[in-house]
Amino acid sequence: MSRRALGIAALSLVMPAGLAAAQDMVDMQPNPQPAPEPWSPDWSSPEIAEAAGALIGAWSTSGEVAFRDAEGGSAVGMHILPVPIVGMADTLYAETFLLSDQAKPYRRSIMQFYETRSGVRLRTFEIAFGDESIGVFTGMGLLPDRFPQVSPDDLIATLDLEISTGRRGLRARTPHPYPTGIGVAVNMTSEIRVDGDRLTLSDTGFAADGSTAWGGEDVAFERTEPFYSVQDLGEGLFAIDLAEGGSDAVEQGDTLHVHYYGWRADGFTFDTSYRRGDAFRFAFPPRLIEGWNRGLNGVATGSHRKLVIPGALGYGPAGNPRANIPGDATLIFDIEILLVQKPAPAEDAAGGE
């Protein structure tokens, strides 16, 4: 497992123990850092570009499905987007989620196209980040310039699929069964078919006696609009809305109750309220690091927002050494708005009559 997945600072950065450090940031002189260079995919061949173009996009099932690693019945959504990976070319990021809980994907993977003498193949990888760190990737395919730092050392290859394209669209299938430990299966096959705006997945697991242990049925997706939206809030600050909230948009004087994760851009978890088992409560507008101060406008009960905060709006050139945050570090926060609590109504001056 990647060492990035293992660390978490004991210091809380936005709970009361960390408020002094956060408030210090309000009056600091900004030290703007250069924006990341714009990134766009540079496919290695026309064949790879064609195959990638068929897969890239947002996808949704038309009804409820039951995947082996997703609990409950729900329609399923999926994003497949091009992203940069250090030391690798022709890469995509895929995340899959229940539409009933779309802010929390249950599967995330990296895909890479590569060419062989017999044609183009697609290799899939699991990301070797722990449970507290893996969420850093959610929605970040929509901001490829700021995609979290991941290298080949953080990836575990799972399957290879042989690709063919033609009048019937794209076909990708495993050339032979691959070992697996899912359920009672000992090996599995996988197939992807894309015909225009329709994508079909079919995974089959086989028991030791050759019988089908799970899967074997097609799961069909239709192309749709992205499920998350991105706001450019200026000065390198971005908000990704993973889920919309209710109608009680936050206003001055309200109290916010939130759960959150905080990560460096390499996936290191430096703080999370979930570990403490207690929501973080604060008055709005907040007086925390500037990225939070600016980034929470418009949230409501049920909102789920990711903030990508440049160093100048985080802990600045000094960083926060106690929390293992270096100077001018980009920070990524996942913030779940549990409640927007409105002030209690003031009593009438005459006794409330």
XYZ file of C-alpha atoms in Angstrom:
353
model
C 0.000 0.000 0.000
C 1.221 3.487 -0.765
C 2.765 5.268 2.183
C 0.585 8.254 1.269
C -2.448 6.346 2.425
C -1.140 5.697 5.925
C -0.474 9.045 7.586
C -2.837 11.348 9.397
C -1.776 14.234 11.591
C -2.905 14.299 15.192
C -3.402 18.046 14.950
C -6.858 19.212 13.909
C -6.652 22.088 11.466
C -10.209 23.361 11.515
C -11.598 21.985 14.766
C -11.143 24.253 17.803
C -7.594 23.064 18.498
C -6.569 24.376 15.081
C -8.615 27.528 14.853
C -5.809 29.831 15.952
C -3.619 28.652 13.099
C -6.469 29.023 10.649
C -7.365 32.514 11.839
C -3.759 33.616 11.469
C -4.206 33.093 7.738
C -6.905 35.744 7.410
C -4.520 38.691 7.655
C -1.500 37.164 5.924
C -0.210 38.813 2.764
C -0.991 36.545 -0.187
C 1.842 34.821 -1.959
C 0.183 33.753 -5.231
C 1.722 30.742 -6.930
C 1.771 30.189 -10.685
C -1.294 28.339 -11.918
C -0.637 24.782 -13.124
C 0.071 24.476 -16.816
C -3.114 23.655 -18.732
C -3.222 19.938 -19.448
C -4.896 18.084 -22.282
C -4.327 14.509 -23.420
C -1.738 13.858 -26.115
C -2.673 10.416 -27.376
C 0.144 8.270 -28.720
C -1.682 7.185 -31.878
C -4.916 7.754 -33.799
C -6.067 4.283 -32.757
C -5.666 5.112 -29.067
C -7.348 8.495 -29.568
C -10.335 6.757 -31.185
C -10.620 4.189 -28.390
C -10.305 6.830 -25.675
C -12.903 9.035 -27.337
C -15.407 6.203 -27.265
C -15.035 5.722 -23.490
C -14.644 9.305 -22.253
C -17.725 10.887 -20.722
C -20.427 10.545 -18.092
C -22.602 7.424 -18.137
C -25.746 6.280 -16.337
C -27.824 3.132 -16.170
C -31.501 3.588 -17.040
C -32.660 1.745 -13.918
C -31.565 -0.034 -10.788
C -28.737 -2.539 -11.018
C -26.940 -4.727 -8.509
C -23.155 -4.713 -8.893
C -21.205 -7.203 -6.847
C -19.392 -4.451 -4.905
C -22.310 -2.018 -4.516
C -24.931 -2.443 -1.820
C -28.611 -1.828 -2.398
C -30.586 -1.210 -5.546
C -29.964 2.040 -7.350
C -29.240 3.451 -10.740
C -25.486 3.683 -11.260
C -23.414 6.542 -12.638
C -19.881 6.566 -13.982
C -17.312 9.140 -15.088
C -14.447 8.169 -17.408
C -12.091 11.084 -18.008
C -8.525 11.670 -19.270
C -6.044 12.581 -16.517
C -2.257 12.900 -16.210
C -0.356 10.184 -14.348
C 3.330 10.685 -13.557
C 5.478 8.491 -15.799
C 2.556 7.127 -17.824
C 0.900 8.076 -21.118
C -2.617 7.586 -22.497
C -4.388 7.378 -19.130
C -7.992 7.679 -17.957
C -9.597 7.888 -14.531
C -12.879 6.044 -13.913
C -15.188 6.320 -10.899
C -18.471 4.488 -10.361
C -21.182 5.404 -7.852
C -24.778 4.778 -6.894
C -26.901 7.732 -7.931
C -28.539 7.523 -4.515
C -25.119 8.321 -2.981
C -23.216 9.865 -5.862
C -20.730 11.840 -3.751
C -19.114 8.602 -2.557
C -17.919 6.386 -5.434
C -17.577 2.741 -4.531
C -15.008 2.029 -7.247
C -12.142 4.133 -8.614
C -9.553 2.972 -11.108
C -6.939 4.124 -13.574
C -6.915 2.867 -17.165
C -4.033 2.989 -19.625
C -3.974 2.301 -23.349
C -0.869 0.756 -24.844
C 0.081 -0.712 -28.200
C 1.261 -4.228 -28.911
C 2.158 -5.977 -32.162
C -1.390 -7.285 -32.346
C -3.085 -3.957 -31.640
C -4.211 -1.658 -28.822
C -4.837 -2.932 -25.319
C -6.403 -1.331 -22.250
C -4.932 -2.124 -18.828
C -6.900 -1.399 -15.646
C -5.363 -0.536 -12.270
C -6.569 -0.296 -8.704
C -5.260 2.741 -6.793
C -3.292 1.633 -3.723
C -4.472 4.387 -1.392
C -6.143 3.563 1.927
C -9.759 4.262 2.822
C -9.004 7.717 4.232
C -6.952 8.806 1.221
C -8.821 7.328 -1.742
C -11.516 10.015 -1.598
C -8.991 12.616 -2.739
C -9.706 11.488 -6.320
C -13.490 11.913 -6.305
C -14.553 14.369 -8.981
C -10.990 15.413 -9.762
C -11.174 14.055 -13.303
C -13.119 17.248 -14.044
C -10.012 19.259 -13.048
C -7.193 17.360 -14.790
C -4.747 20.270 -14.280
C -5.070 19.642 -10.537
C -5.521 15.871 -10.508
C -3.920 14.383 -7.359
C -0.368 13.158 -7.678
C -0.283 9.446 -8.426
C 2.545 7.440 -9.961
C 2.937 3.868 -11.234
C 4.169 2.868 -7.755
C 0.672 3.665 -6.435
C -1.102 1.386 -8.928
C -1.856 -2.347 -8.994
C -2.576 -3.842 -12.418
C -5.738 -5.958 -12.539
C -6.848 -6.763 -16.109
C -5.802 -6.328 -19.728
C -8.425 -6.008 -22.449
C -7.820 -6.341 -26.179
C -9.463 -3.534 -28.145
C -11.013 -3.543 -31.569
C -12.873 -0.685 -33.257
C -15.005 -0.658 -36.361
C -18.500 -0.093 -37.674
C -19.950 -1.694 -34.553
C -18.060 0.687 -32.261
C -15.500 -0.289 -29.645
C -15.035 -3.777 -28.238
C -12.645 -4.524 -25.367
C -12.393 -7.970 -23.828
C -9.962 -9.945 -21.722
C -7.960 -12.371 -23.897
C -8.226 -15.047 -21.197
C -9.578 -15.442 -17.631
C -7.647 -13.514 -14.961
C -7.186 -14.623 -11.327
C -9.570 -13.020 -8.827
C -10.501 -13.349 -5.182
C -13.946 -11.760 -5.427
C -16.589 -13.916 -3.792
C -16.064 -17.627 -4.460
C -14.664 -17.005 -7.945
C -11.085 -18.018 -8.744
C -10.868 -16.272 -12.115
C -12.893 -13.847 -14.184
C -13.397 -12.318 -17.610
C -14.455 -8.796 -18.514
C -15.887 -7.131 -21.600
C -16.705 -3.525 -22.565
C -18.774 -2.593 -25.612
C -19.440 0.961 -26.774
C -21.904 1.699 -29.563
C -22.189 5.469 -29.874
C -23.920 6.695 -26.720
C -24.415 3.251 -25.218
C -21.787 1.480 -23.104
C -22.230 -2.115 -21.917
C -20.186 -3.874 -19.233
C -20.123 -7.610 -18.637
C -18.000 -9.208 -15.899
C -18.156 -12.916 -15.129
C -16.538 -14.740 -12.224
C -15.932 -18.494 -12.399
C -15.704 -20.973 -9.535
C -13.000 -23.631 -9.381
C -15.287 -26.170 -11.074
C -15.838 -23.825 -14.029
C -19.367 -22.807 -13.079
C -20.437 -19.153 -13.053
C -19.968 -17.725 -9.551
C -21.321 -14.250 -10.290
C -22.023 -11.849 -13.128
C -22.470 -12.961 -16.674
C -25.154 -10.364 -17.350
C -24.864 -7.151 -19.343
C -25.106 -3.812 -17.526
C -25.999 -1.040 -19.980
C -25.163 2.654 -19.571
C -26.275 5.646 -21.619
C -24.154 8.745 -22.166
C -25.301 11.712 -20.065
C -24.147 15.016 -18.567
C -21.532 14.967 -15.772
C -23.002 14.360 -12.332
C -20.693 16.887 -10.649
C -20.316 20.591 -11.409
C -17.197 22.761 -11.122
C -17.008 26.395 -10.007
C -13.931 28.520 -10.657
C -13.898 30.863 -7.651
C -10.817 32.784 -8.747
C -7.178 32.933 -7.619
C -6.787 29.196 -8.172
C -9.677 28.223 -5.863
C -12.110 25.643 -7.259
C -15.262 24.056 -5.870
C -16.593 20.741 -7.150
C -20.194 20.163 -6.111
C -20.573 16.420 -5.685
C -24.184 16.618 -4.490
C -26.699 19.440 -4.318
C -28.297 20.448 -1.037
C -31.742 21.605 -0.037
C -33.300 25.039 -0.161
C -31.797 26.356 3.102
C -28.767 28.063 1.561
C -26.356 29.294 4.204
C -26.610 32.937 5.265
C -24.724 35.201 7.646
C -25.380 34.194 11.251
C -26.151 30.544 10.460
C -24.200 27.705 12.064
C -22.763 25.030 9.794
C -22.410 21.419 10.933
C -20.012 19.544 8.640
C -17.880 16.442 8.284
C -14.721 16.748 6.210
C -11.501 15.197 4.969
C -8.373 17.259 4.292
C -5.633 16.021 1.958
C -2.427 17.246 0.419
C -2.262 16.908 -3.358
C -0.362 13.618 -2.962
C -3.275 12.073 -1.042
C -1.773 12.395 2.443
C -4.662 12.751 4.909
C -3.645 15.503 7.305
C -7.005 15.914 9.043
C -10.517 14.477 9.155
C -13.490 14.993 11.430
C -14.666 11.435 10.760
C -11.871 10.042 12.900
C -13.070 12.070 15.847
C -16.653 10.952 15.288
C -17.956 14.468 15.851
C -19.100 17.058 13.331
C -17.279 20.382 13.092
C -19.567 23.332 13.924
C -18.819 26.974 13.128
C -20.599 30.253 12.462
C -21.001 31.551 8.914
C -19.169 33.346 7.466
C -16.249 31.394 8.865
C -12.871 32.702 9.959
C -10.747 29.754 8.933
C -8.218 29.372 6.153
C -9.201 31.670 3.306
C -10.114 28.819 0.958
C -12.871 27.776 3.386
C -13.951 31.369 3.961
C -14.561 31.880 0.239
C -15.474 28.354 -0.774
C -18.625 27.633 1.244
C -20.966 30.281 -0.146
C -24.218 28.784 -1.384
C -24.060 25.436 0.428
C -27.168 24.010 2.105
C -28.089 21.016 4.202
C -27.177 17.962 2.137
C -24.589 19.737 -0.025
C -21.357 17.840 -0.604
C -18.561 20.077 -1.844
C -14.904 19.503 -2.636
C -12.582 22.501 -2.378
C -9.247 22.652 -4.202
C -7.319 25.362 -2.370
C -4.043 26.868 -3.618
C -1.298 27.536 -1.099
C -1.949 31.301 -1.063
C -5.500 30.648 0.226
C -4.421 27.851 2.566
C -1.416 27.952 4.896
C 0.753 30.140 2.703
C 4.548 30.046 2.474
C 4.931 28.972 6.116
C 2.759 25.882 5.689
C 1.814 24.021 8.849
C 4.734 21.794 9.872
C 2.828 20.206 12.774
C 0.316 18.859 10.259
C 2.945 17.922 7.642
C 1.755 20.647 5.277
C 4.683 22.263 3.430
C 4.771 25.877 2.360
C 2.444 26.927 -0.464
C 0.906 23.448 -0.584
C -2.299 22.873 -2.548
C -4.931 21.385 -0.246
C -8.022 19.371 -1.159
C -11.011 19.209 1.198
C -14.121 17.043 0.937
C -16.868 18.738 2.960
C -20.258 17.169 3.692
C -22.840 19.692 4.936
C -24.844 17.871 7.584
C -26.937 20.844 8.700
C -27.366 24.550 8.095
C -28.730 25.679 11.439
C -30.664 28.927 11.345
C -30.599 31.269 14.376
C -33.397 30.890 16.872
C -36.074 33.537 16.248
C -35.750 36.550 18.526
C -38.515 36.932 21.121
C -40.847 39.895 20.832
C -39.789 42.825 22.979
C -43.151 42.662 24.780
C -42.641 39.094 25.917
C -43.140 37.210 22.672
C -46.838 38.006 22.249
